[in-house]
Tab-separated table of C-alpha atoms in Angstrom:
chain	number	residue	atom	x	y	z
A	1	MET	CA	-246.547	62.031	8.928
A	2	LYS	CA	-244.180	62.948	6.128
A	3	LYS	CA	-242.725	65.780	8.252
A	4	LYS	CA	-242.117	63.410	11.174
A	5	LEU	CA	-240.308	60.962	8.930
A	6	THR	CA	-238.117	63.733	7.534
A	7	VAL	CA	-237.148	64.909	11.027
A	8	SER	CA	-236.362	61.331	12.056
A	9	PHE	CA	-234.217	60.800	8.972
A	10	ILE	CA	-232.223	63.991	9.686
A	11	ALA	CA	-231.679	62.876	13.271
A	12	LEU	CA	-230.440	59.489	12.002
A	13	LEU	CA	-227.914	61.232	9.744
A	14	PHE	CA	-226.683	63.255	12.707
A	15	MET	CA	-226.024	60.084	14.657
A	16	VAL	CA	-224.348	58.396	11.707
A	17	ALA	CA	-221.925	61.298	11.353
A	18	THR	CA	-220.567	60.868	14.865
A	19	MET	CA	-220.739	57.069	15.334
A	20	PRO	CA	-217.819	54.946	14.076
A	21	PHE	CA	-218.435	52.294	11.459
A	22	GLN	CA	-216.212	49.342	10.681
A	23	ALA	CA	-214.304	51.004	7.852
A	24	GLN	CA	-210.952	52.418	8.968
A	25	ALA	CA	-210.353	56.120	8.313
A	26	ALA	CA	-207.494	55.142	6.022
A	27	GLU	CA	-210.027	53.227	3.929
A	28	PHE	CA	-212.576	55.992	3.507
A	29	THR	CA	-213.060	56.289	-0.230
A	30	ASP	CA	-212.927	60.095	-0.191
A	31	MET	CA	-209.918	60.598	2.104
A	32	ASN	CA	-206.938	59.633	-0.078
A	33	GLY	CA	-204.334	62.391	0.195
A	34	HIS	CA	-206.563	64.595	2.345
A	35	TRP	CA	-204.753	67.116	4.563
A	36	ALA	CA	-206.709	66.060	7.706
A	37	LYS	CA	-206.437	62.292	7.230
A	38	LYS	CA	-204.119	61.872	10.235
A	39	GLU	CA	-206.386	63.857	12.566
A	40	ILE	CA	-209.516	62.028	11.423
A	41	GLN	CA	-207.810	58.687	12.013
A	42	TYR	CA	-206.863	59.871	15.513
A	43	LEU	CA	-210.502	60.566	16.410
A	44	TYR	CA	-211.786	57.433	14.700
A	45	ASP	CA	-209.392	55.236	16.670
A	46	ARG	CA	-210.830	56.717	19.867
A	47	ASN	CA	-214.470	56.217	18.808
A	48	ILE	CA	-215.088	59.968	18.690
A	49	ILE	CA	-216.101	60.224	15.041
A	50	GLY	CA	-217.114	57.854	12.280
A	51	GLY	CA	-217.859	57.667	8.603
A	52	TYR	CA	-221.007	57.057	6.579
A	53	PRO	CA	-222.465	53.632	5.609
A	54	ASP	CA	-221.343	54.095	2.000
A	55	GLY	CA	-217.668	54.101	3.109
A	56	THR	CA	-217.161	57.855	2.816
A	57	PHE	CA	-216.268	60.419	5.436
A	58	LYS	CA	-217.508	63.549	3.612
A	59	PRO	CA	-214.709	65.788	4.953
A	60	ASN	CA	-216.017	68.944	3.289
A	61	GLU	CA	-219.543	68.651	4.675
A	62	PRO	CA	-220.423	71.247	7.331
A	63	ILE	CA	-220.815	70.005	10.878
A	64	THR	CA	-223.963	70.879	12.812
A	65	ARG	CA	-224.264	72.129	16.383
A	66	ALA	CA	-225.691	68.766	17.421
A	67	GLN	CA	-222.867	66.810	15.770
A	68	ALA	CA	-220.199	69.041	17.321
A	69	SER	CA	-221.820	68.576	20.738
A	70	ALA	CA	-221.813	64.789	20.373
A	71	MET	CA	-218.123	64.768	19.421
A	72	LEU	CA	-217.184	66.913	22.406
A	73	ILE	CA	-219.150	64.722	24.820
A	74	LYS	CA	-217.194	61.699	23.578
A	75	ALA	CA	-213.838	63.451	23.405
A	76	LEU	CA	-214.059	64.862	26.925
A	77	LYS	CA	-215.790	61.763	28.303
A	78	ILE	CA	-218.508	63.858	29.884
A	79	PRO	CA	-221.287	61.726	31.421
A	80	LEU	CA	-224.730	62.587	30.119
A	81	ILE	CA	-227.279	64.083	32.494
A	82	GLU	CA	-229.746	61.260	33.120
A	83	ASN	CA	-232.878	63.248	33.894
A	84	PRO	CA	-232.423	66.695	32.393
A	85	LYS	CA	-235.131	69.230	33.156
A	86	VAL	CA	-234.283	71.796	30.514
A	87	VAL	CA	-236.854	72.290	27.772
A	88	PHE	CA	-235.799	73.241	24.260
A	89	LYS	CA	-238.392	74.611	21.855
A	90	ASP	CA	-236.746	72.899	18.881
A	91	VAL	CA	-235.454	69.637	20.434
A	92	SER	CA	-237.896	66.946	21.542
A	93	LYS	CA	-237.108	65.035	24.734
A	94	LYS	CA	-237.455	61.909	22.585
A	95	SER	CA	-234.615	63.040	20.297
A	96	SER	CA	-231.424	61.004	20.438
A	97	TYR	CA	-229.616	64.331	20.819
A	98	TYR	CA	-231.707	65.668	23.699
A	99	LYS	CA	-229.468	64.435	26.545
A	100	ILE	CA	-226.345	65.475	24.648
A	101	LEU	CA	-227.609	69.014	24.084
A	102	ALA	CA	-228.952	69.248	27.619
A	103	THR	CA	-225.527	68.256	28.954
A	104	VAL	CA	-223.490	70.739	26.895
A	105	ASN	CA	-226.050	73.401	27.797
A	106	GLU	CA	-225.649	72.617	31.512
A	107	LYS	CA	-221.825	72.644	31.227
A	108	GLY	CA	-221.865	76.015	29.456
A	109	ILE	CA	-220.145	74.581	26.380
A	110	LEU	CA	-222.991	75.311	23.971
A	111	ARG	CA	-226.157	77.135	24.885
A	112	GLY	CA	-229.269	78.118	23.035
A	113	ASP	CA	-231.028	81.459	22.888
A	114	HIS	CA	-234.336	81.748	24.725
A	115	GLY	CA	-234.866	78.009	24.705
A	116	VAL	CA	-233.898	77.536	21.038
A	117	MET	CA	-230.890	75.207	20.518
A	118	ARG	CA	-230.783	75.095	16.690
A	119	PRO	CA	-229.370	71.525	16.539
A	120	SER	CA	-229.357	71.269	12.737
A	121	GLU	CA	-227.721	74.661	12.183
A	122	ASN	CA	-224.222	74.575	10.716
A	123	THR	CA	-221.462	75.549	13.137
A	124	SER	CA	-219.447	78.589	12.081
A	125	ARG	CA	-215.693	78.784	12.546
A	126	ALA	CA	-216.224	81.537	15.117
A	127	GLN	CA	-218.705	79.392	17.060
A	128	MET	CA	-216.282	76.476	16.894
A	129	ALA	CA	-213.551	78.630	18.452
A	130	ALA	CA	-215.832	79.625	21.323
A	131	ILE	CA	-217.000	76.030	21.874
A	132	LEU	CA	-213.465	74.623	21.963
A	133	ARG	CA	-212.156	77.400	24.194
A	134	ARG	CA	-214.914	76.762	26.750
A	135	SER	CA	-214.595	72.968	26.507
A	136	PHE	CA	-210.847	72.921	27.199
A	137	ASN	CA	-210.678	75.943	29.530
A	138	ILE	CA	-208.369	77.816	27.163
A	139	PRO	CA	-207.633	81.421	28.247
A	140	PHE	CA	-209.004	84.336	26.287
A	141	ASP	CA	-206.307	86.195	24.356
A	142	SER	CA	-206.354	89.823	23.226
A	143	GLN	CA	-203.379	89.727	20.837
A	144	PRO	CA	-204.639	90.228	17.272
A	145	THR	CA	-203.985	87.198	15.097
A	146	PHE	CA	-205.997	87.217	11.867
A	147	VAL	CA	-206.574	90.115	9.479
A	148	ASP	CA	-210.333	89.439	9.247
A	149	VAL	CA	-211.063	89.139	12.987
A	150	VAL	CA	-211.200	92.612	14.543
A	151	PRO	CA	-211.373	93.384	18.283
A	152	ALA	CA	-215.071	94.259	17.969
A	153	HIS	CA	-215.922	90.723	16.784
A	154	TRP	CA	-217.887	88.788	19.416
A	155	ALA	CA	-215.483	85.801	19.261
A	156	TYR	CA	-212.264	87.844	18.941
A	157	ALA	CA	-210.710	86.641	22.222
A	158	ASP	CA	-211.929	83.056	21.640
A	159	ILE	CA	-210.360	82.860	18.184
A	160	ASN	CA	-207.088	84.404	19.371
A	161	GLY	CA	-207.106	82.031	22.331
A	162	ILE	CA	-207.252	78.818	20.311
A	163	ALA	CA	-204.857	80.234	17.723
A	164	LYS	CA	-202.310	81.074	20.436
A	165	GLN	CA	-202.592	77.472	21.662
A	166	ARG	CA	-201.802	76.291	18.093
A	167	ILE	CA	-205.183	74.627	17.692
A	168	ALA	CA	-206.508	76.665	14.768
A	169	GLY	CA	-204.854	78.314	11.813
A	170	GLY	CA	-206.091	80.272	8.845
A	171	SER	CA	-205.307	80.820	5.186
A	172	GLU	CA	-203.299	83.781	3.874
A	173	GLY	CA	-203.748	85.545	7.205
A	174	LYS	CA	-207.528	85.063	7.284
A	175	TYR	CA	-209.595	83.002	9.701
A	176	MET	CA	-212.955	83.331	7.872
A	177	PRO	CA	-215.021	83.371	11.098
A	178	SER	CA	-218.460	83.353	9.460
A	179	GLN	CA	-217.806	80.331	7.245
A	180	SER	CA	-219.235	76.966	8.265
A	181	VAL	CA	-216.656	74.657	9.792
A	182	THR	CA	-216.307	71.381	7.916
A	183	ARG	CA	-216.102	67.882	9.358
A	184	ALA	CA	-212.406	67.766	8.457
A	185	GLN	CA	-211.650	71.137	10.033
A	186	PHE	CA	-213.488	70.353	13.262
A	187	SER	CA	-211.734	66.999	13.436
A	188	ALA	CA	-208.351	68.685	13.070
A	189	PHE	CA	-209.084	71.384	15.661
A	190	LEU	CA	-210.482	68.888	18.172
A	191	THR	CA	-207.501	66.561	17.727
A	192	ARG	CA	-205.054	69.409	18.362
A	193	ALA	CA	-206.961	70.397	21.495
A	194	LEU	CA	-206.748	66.814	22.758
A	195	ASP	CA	-203.110	66.072	21.913
A	196	ASP	CA	-200.233	68.572	22.046
A	197	SER	CA	-198.168	66.467	19.646
A	198	MET	CA	-200.773	67.088	16.933
A	199	LYS	CA	-200.746	70.864	17.198
A	200	ILE	CA	-199.676	73.348	14.533
A	201	GLY	CA	-195.919	73.895	14.506
A	202	ARG	CA	-195.889	77.500	15.734
A	203	TYR	CA	-198.189	80.411	16.410
A	204	HIS	CA	-198.108	83.308	13.944
A	205	SER	CA	-199.916	86.633	14.067
A	206	TYR	CA	-200.683	88.595	10.903
A	207	VAL	CA	-201.430	91.958	12.563
A	208	SER	CA	-198.848	94.157	14.279
A	209	GLN	CA	-199.405	96.253	17.378
A	210	LYS	CA	-198.104	99.819	17.393
A	211	GLY	CA	-197.892	102.476	20.077
A	212	LYS	CA	-195.839	104.183	22.774
A	213	THR	CA	-196.298	101.001	24.834
A	214	VAL	CA	-197.243	97.604	23.359
A	215	GLU	CA	-198.237	94.606	25.484
A	216	GLN	CA	-197.811	91.071	24.157
A	217	ASN	CA	-197.381	87.626	25.716
A	218	GLY	CA	-197.053	88.932	29.256
A	219	PHE	CA	-194.506	91.649	28.432
A	220	SER	CA	-194.644	95.322	27.502
A	221	TYR	CA	-192.297	97.096	25.093
A	222	SER	CA	-191.635	100.834	25.195
A	223	MET	CA	-188.943	103.469	24.806
A	224	ASN	CA	-187.137	104.754	27.915
A	225	ASN	CA	-183.598	105.805	27.022
A	226	GLY	CA	-183.629	102.704	24.847
A	227	LEU	CA	-185.955	99.785	24.119
A	228	VAL	CA	-187.296	98.412	27.404
A	229	LYS	CA	-188.949	95.023	27.864
A	230	LYS	CA	-190.989	94.693	31.062
A	231	GLU	CA	-192.507	91.531	32.514
A	232	LEU	CA	-196.052	92.518	33.464
A	233	LYS	CA	-196.468	89.929	36.237
A	234	THR	CA	-193.311	90.777	38.186
A	235	GLY	CA	-192.621	94.321	37.011
A	236	LYS	CA	-189.028	93.347	36.166
A	237	SER	CA	-187.566	95.409	33.324
A	238	GLU	CA	-184.711	94.767	30.918
A	239	LYS	CA	-183.206	97.182	28.414
A	240	ILE	CA	-182.701	95.184	25.251
A	241	LEU	CA	-181.424	98.085	23.109
A	242	ASN	CA	-179.605	101.327	23.886
A	243	GLN	CA	-179.150	104.476	21.827
A	244	GLN	CA	-175.397	104.095	22.441
A	245	ASP	CA	-175.456	100.697	20.745
A	246	PHE	CA	-175.438	102.414	17.342
A	247	GLU	CA	-172.493	104.164	15.742
A	248	ALA	CA	-172.765	107.890	15.077
A	249	ALA	CA	-172.694	109.106	11.473
A	250	ASP	CA	-170.275	111.929	10.574
A	251	GLY	CA	-172.035	115.213	9.875
A	252	VAL	CA	-175.521	113.741	10.447
A	253	TRP	CA	-177.643	113.755	13.577
A	254	VAL	CA	-179.329	110.353	13.912
A	255	SER	CA	-182.068	109.803	16.457
A	256	TYR	CA	-182.559	106.052	16.771
A	257	MET	CA	-184.444	105.830	20.056
A	258	GLU	CA	-186.211	108.793	21.648
A	259	ASN	CA	-188.648	108.244	24.500
A	260	TRP	CA	-191.550	109.531	22.399
A	261	PHE	CA	-190.938	107.087	19.529
A	262	ASP	CA	-193.540	104.413	18.730
A	263	VAL	CA	-192.646	100.732	18.758
A	264	ILE	CA	-194.185	98.129	16.455
A	265	VAL	CA	-194.341	94.545	17.736
A	266	TYR	CA	-194.898	91.767	15.218
A	267	ASN	CA	-194.616	88.193	16.516
A	268	ASP	CA	-191.136	87.885	18.067
A	269	GLU	CA	-189.728	91.083	16.534
A	270	VAL	CA	-189.781	94.785	17.387
A	271	PHE	CA	-189.595	97.504	14.718
A	272	ILE	CA	-188.608	101.081	15.616
A	273	PRO	CA	-189.045	103.810	12.982
A	274	TYR	CA	-186.232	106.365	13.456
A	275	LEU	CA	-185.143	109.608	11.793
A	276	ARG	CA	-181.984	111.485	10.887
A	277	ALA	CA	-181.257	115.158	10.203
A	278	ILE	CA	-178.378	117.442	9.212
A	279	GLY	CA	-178.141	118.699	12.788
A	280	GLN	CA	-179.965	118.490	16.092
A	281	ALA	CA	-181.643	121.848	15.466
A	282	SER	CA	-182.812	120.951	11.952
A	283	GLU	CA	-186.436	121.710	11.251
A	284	LEU	CA	-186.912	118.880	8.784
A	285	PRO	CA	-185.499	115.325	8.843
A	286	MET	CA	-183.501	114.297	5.813
A	287	GLU	CA	-184.418	110.612	6.070
A	288	TYR	CA	-186.522	108.064	7.925
A	289	GLY	CA	-185.592	104.427	8.497
A	290	VAL	CA	-186.476	101.363	10.586
A	291	ILE	CA	-184.617	99.335	13.205
A	292	ARG	CA	-185.583	95.658	13.309
A	293	THR	CA	-184.686	93.533	16.324
A	294	LYS	CA	-185.864	90.514	18.307
A	295	THR	CA	-187.934	90.692	21.482
A	296	GLU	CA	-184.863	89.301	23.278
A	297	ARG	CA	-181.593	91.166	23.735
A	298	PHE	CA	-179.492	91.015	20.565
A	299	THR	CA	-175.773	90.408	21.080
A	300	GLY	CA	-174.547	90.725	17.503
A	301	PRO	CA	-173.441	93.860	15.613
A	302	LYS	CA	-176.095	96.521	16.240
A	303	ASP	CA	-175.820	98.113	12.801
A	304	SER	CA	-177.103	94.834	11.335
A	305	MET	CA	-180.494	95.688	12.844
A	306	ILE	CA	-180.877	98.763	10.629
A	307	MET	CA	-182.927	97.864	7.558
A	308	SER	CA	-180.525	99.252	4.969
A	309	SER	CA	-182.883	98.639	2.044
A	310	PHE	CA	-185.831	100.335	3.704
A	311	SER	CA	-185.599	104.126	4.149
A	312	GLY	CA	-186.818	107.342	2.549
A	313	GLU	CA	-187.076	111.125	2.852
A	314	THR	CA	-190.797	111.093	3.692
A	315	MET	CA	-191.317	107.442	4.661
A	316	ARG	CA	-193.805	107.604	7.539
A	317	ASN	CA	-196.763	105.849	9.164
A	318	VAL	CA	-195.129	102.411	9.234
A	319	PHE	CA	-197.422	99.460	10.001
A	320	ILE	CA	-197.035	95.699	9.511
A	321	TRP	CA	-199.948	93.659	8.210
A	322	ASN	CA	-200.196	90.165	6.728
A	323	ASP	CA	-196.407	89.708	6.518
A	324	ARG	CA	-195.840	92.975	4.655
A	325	ILE	CA	-194.655	96.398	5.825
A	326	TYR	CA	-196.943	99.294	4.902
A	327	TYR	CA	-195.888	102.947	4.873
A	328	THR	CA	-196.650	106.265	3.161
A	329	ASN	CA	-194.514	108.632	1.094
A	330	GLU	CA	-195.266	112.204	0.115
A	331	ALA	CA	-195.811	112.450	-3.620
A	332	THR	CA	-193.976	115.815	-3.818
A	333	LYS	CA	-190.320	115.864	-2.778
A	334	ARG	CA	-189.306	118.793	-0.560
A	335	ASP	CA	-185.878	120.337	0.091
A	336	TYR	CA	-184.712	119.393	3.581
A	337	TYR	CA	-182.231	122.299	3.734
A	338	ARG	CA	-185.027	124.860	4.101
A	339	THR	CA	-187.854	125.226	6.580
A	340	PRO	CA	-190.708	123.416	4.852
A	341	ASN	CA	-193.714	125.238	3.546
A	342	ILE	CA	-196.125	122.470	4.479
A	343	PRO	CA	-199.457	122.629	2.617
A	344	LYS	CA	-202.711	121.886	4.405
A	345	ASP	CA	-203.280	118.888	2.156
A	346	SER	CA	-200.781	116.846	0.186
A	347	LYS	CA	-200.990	113.684	-1.818
A	348	LEU	CA	-199.594	110.619	-0.067
A	349	THR	CA	-198.834	107.263	-1.628
A	350	LEU	CA	-199.384	104.064	0.327
A	351	TYR	CA	-196.813	101.362	-0.401
A	352	SER	CA	-196.094	97.894	0.920
A	353	VAL	CA	-192.861	95.898	0.906
A	354	ALA	CA	-191.851	92.381	1.885
A	355	MET	CA	-190.529	91.877	5.412
A	356	ASP	CA	-186.938	92.361	4.223
A	357	GLY	CA	-187.765	95.651	2.480
A	358	SER	CA	-187.850	94.206	-1.051
A	359	ASP	CA	-190.727	93.777	-3.526
A	360	ARG	CA	-192.175	97.269	-3.215
A	361	LYS	CA	-195.782	97.601	-4.405
A	362	LYS	CA	-197.886	100.709	-4.758
A	363	VAL	CA	-201.231	100.315	-3.007
A	364	ARG	CA	-202.983	103.635	-3.621
A	365	ASP	CA	-202.769	107.449	-3.617
A	366	PHE	CA	-204.795	109.586	-1.231
A	367	ASP	CA	-204.924	113.164	0.041
A	368	ALA	CA	-204.113	113.820	3.692
A	369	ARG	CA	-203.243	116.742	5.919
A	370	ILE	CA	-199.486	117.127	6.312
A	371	LEU	CA	-199.503	117.967	9.987
A	372	PHE	CA	-197.996	116.338	13.033
A	373	TYR	CA	-198.833	115.888	16.682
A	374	GLU	CA	-198.373	118.986	18.789
A	375	ASP	CA	-197.426	117.706	22.233
A	376	PRO	CA	-195.141	120.043	24.210
A	377	SER	CA	-194.293	117.186	26.597
A	378	GLU	CA	-192.487	115.348	23.802
A	379	PRO	CA	-188.846	116.569	23.675
A	380	SER	CA	-188.578	116.186	19.920
A	381	PHE	CA	-185.532	117.882	18.422
A	382	ILE	CA	-187.455	118.059	15.122
A	383	PRO	CA	-190.281	120.516	15.864
A	384	ASN	CA	-192.051	120.319	12.530
A	385	GLU	CA	-192.076	116.632	11.554
A	386	ASN	CA	-191.769	113.081	12.874
A	387	GLN	CA	-192.425	109.487	11.846
A	388	ASN	CA	-196.244	109.677	11.908
A	389	ASN	CA	-198.757	112.034	10.364
A	390	ALA	CA	-201.541	113.151	12.682
A	391	SER	CA	-203.856	112.634	9.712
A	392	VAL	CA	-203.062	108.911	9.171
A	393	LEU	CA	-203.737	106.081	11.590
A	394	PHE	CA	-203.506	102.312	11.064
A	395	ASN	CA	-205.536	100.018	13.282
A	396	HIS	CA	-205.825	96.284	12.677
A	397	SER	CA	-206.982	96.004	9.029
A	398	MET	CA	-208.044	99.613	8.547
A	399	MET	CA	-206.261	102.829	7.621
A	400	TYR	CA	-208.018	105.986	8.801
A	401	PHE	CA	-207.101	109.363	7.307
A	402	PHE	CA	-208.455	112.877	7.030
A	403	ASN	CA	-208.067	115.810	4.674
A	404	LYS	CA	-209.884	119.077	3.956
A	405	THR	CA	-212.976	117.186	2.772
A	406	GLY	CA	-213.461	114.979	5.842
A	407	ILE	CA	-212.656	111.723	7.641
A	408	TYR	CA	-212.176	108.471	5.685
A	409	GLN	CA	-211.434	104.801	6.256
A	410	TYR	CA	-209.628	102.488	3.853
A	411	SER	CA	-209.888	98.708	4.266
A	412	LEU	CA	-206.695	96.774	3.636
A	413	LEU	CA	-208.870	93.666	3.253
A	414	ASP	CA	-211.121	94.703	0.377
A	415	GLN	CA	-209.275	97.882	-0.786
A	416	LYS	CA	-212.449	99.980	-0.418
A	417	THR	CA	-212.648	103.554	0.876
A	418	SER	CA	-215.649	105.044	2.654
A	419	LYS	CA	-216.276	108.509	4.044
A	420	LEU	CA	-217.150	108.739	7.730
A	421	SER	CA	-217.734	112.477	8.156
A	422	SER	CA	-217.131	115.941	6.709
A	423	ILE	CA	-215.615	117.359	9.888
A	424	GLN	CA	-212.139	118.896	9.801
A	425	GLY	CA	-209.788	116.654	11.766
A	426	LYS	CA	-206.737	117.462	13.857
A	427	HIS	CA	-205.962	114.272	15.783
A	428	MET	CA	-207.127	110.613	15.871
A	429	SER	CA	-207.061	107.750	18.356
A	430	VAL	CA	-208.761	104.365	18.566
A	431	THR	CA	-210.189	101.890	21.041
A	432	ASP	CA	-211.322	98.332	20.301
A	433	THR	CA	-214.725	99.589	19.165
A	434	GLN	CA	-214.356	103.308	18.387
A	435	LEU	CA	-212.467	105.835	16.291
A	436	ILE	CA	-212.097	109.090	18.218
A	437	VAL	CA	-211.365	112.233	16.190
A	438	THR	CA	-210.429	115.603	17.646
A	439	GLY	CA	-211.595	118.289	15.236
A	440	GLN	CA	-210.048	121.637	14.404
A	441	ASP	CA	-212.818	123.040	16.615
A	442	ARG	CA	-211.247	121.052	19.540
A	443	LYS	CA	-214.409	118.959	19.904
A	444	LYS	CA	-214.251	115.157	20.053
A	445	TYR	CA	-216.208	113.051	17.571
A	446	VAL	CA	-216.741	109.322	18.077
A	447	PHE	CA	-217.311	106.795	15.276
A	448	LYS	CA	-218.242	103.151	15.763
A	449	LYS	CA	-215.740	100.792	14.141
């Protein structure tokens, strides 16, 4: 009897949380100055959410799967299934939430596992993203957005989808997908999904994409005798930068845009690491730098796109993460006038700078092989070195590297290093779920990310 009363009381609290009471949202005793007050008022005025009998809203309380379902039914004005046949192992047909859960289950908005609906379970921020994306038919999106949501995460495309639509944001580049969503947060996200005028001001990604070709927002960016922007739907291409746009330097060979260069796309900007040498036949670059331009054709002075405060003799492996530019430098300076005697291993230092090249911070030292990609199809005029070490690879929030002792990964999130293998590496590549290492023995080794 006591157990039945407890279950009934919990069900009553669920209903209270989603049914409006007479108190206006502006009068909730715990909402003065709250960041989501406007969004909560929006839902309250439309009878989608309510407060508690004691005059509070409890904005920081987690919202359950049952409560979220009830809010969505009201917000989307979905009629309840009158005679549902579905049977849930943990929801009685007498429950006030049974028809609600049966309806969202039928619509594919929220489903249980093997007949278990878990109505009283707190809704995670990842689950909330998936629920809202399904409810409002928001497209999946593969562009990385948050530093703590990797492509292998089950809700990766859901979270990116609602972020791209300016429904959800994070904090300091993080989304915190496993945390329980609060009543205030869910109210804000639901309001933004319902009303475009309530959305976040602009979308912002905190993870760059780097490669020979980068796709983002329906366009691809690559090098082909300049920086080429291609519309994926129509195939129409536009050259937004040319090698000839930049002035030559007396006595120095500068290679700003070769076809084999990587591009780095970060929000509405493209970064191109370039190199310069004493002459075209030089065996060692004298300096590396970065071009920074918009994803649209720039009509101003081209030299203004060169980051004058951001260059170095061994500045390589550039990557942009959480609004900072990361790169490595060799710890030992070498003479660029002579053919380099490159050791098998050398100490590299990982640095980060602000987006304008200022505020340099040392992140860590690590040993890595000083070797470069050997691809005879790449017409590099610098045969021994280029902008990226074969032994260092950034991907989302991880830096992979190898040296004579094995393969390692370093997390930019928690600053921890772990060893993956003792094999001797020669080349690395990644997919959404795997790190693929080519060893010195020419065999391929696959590691789950």
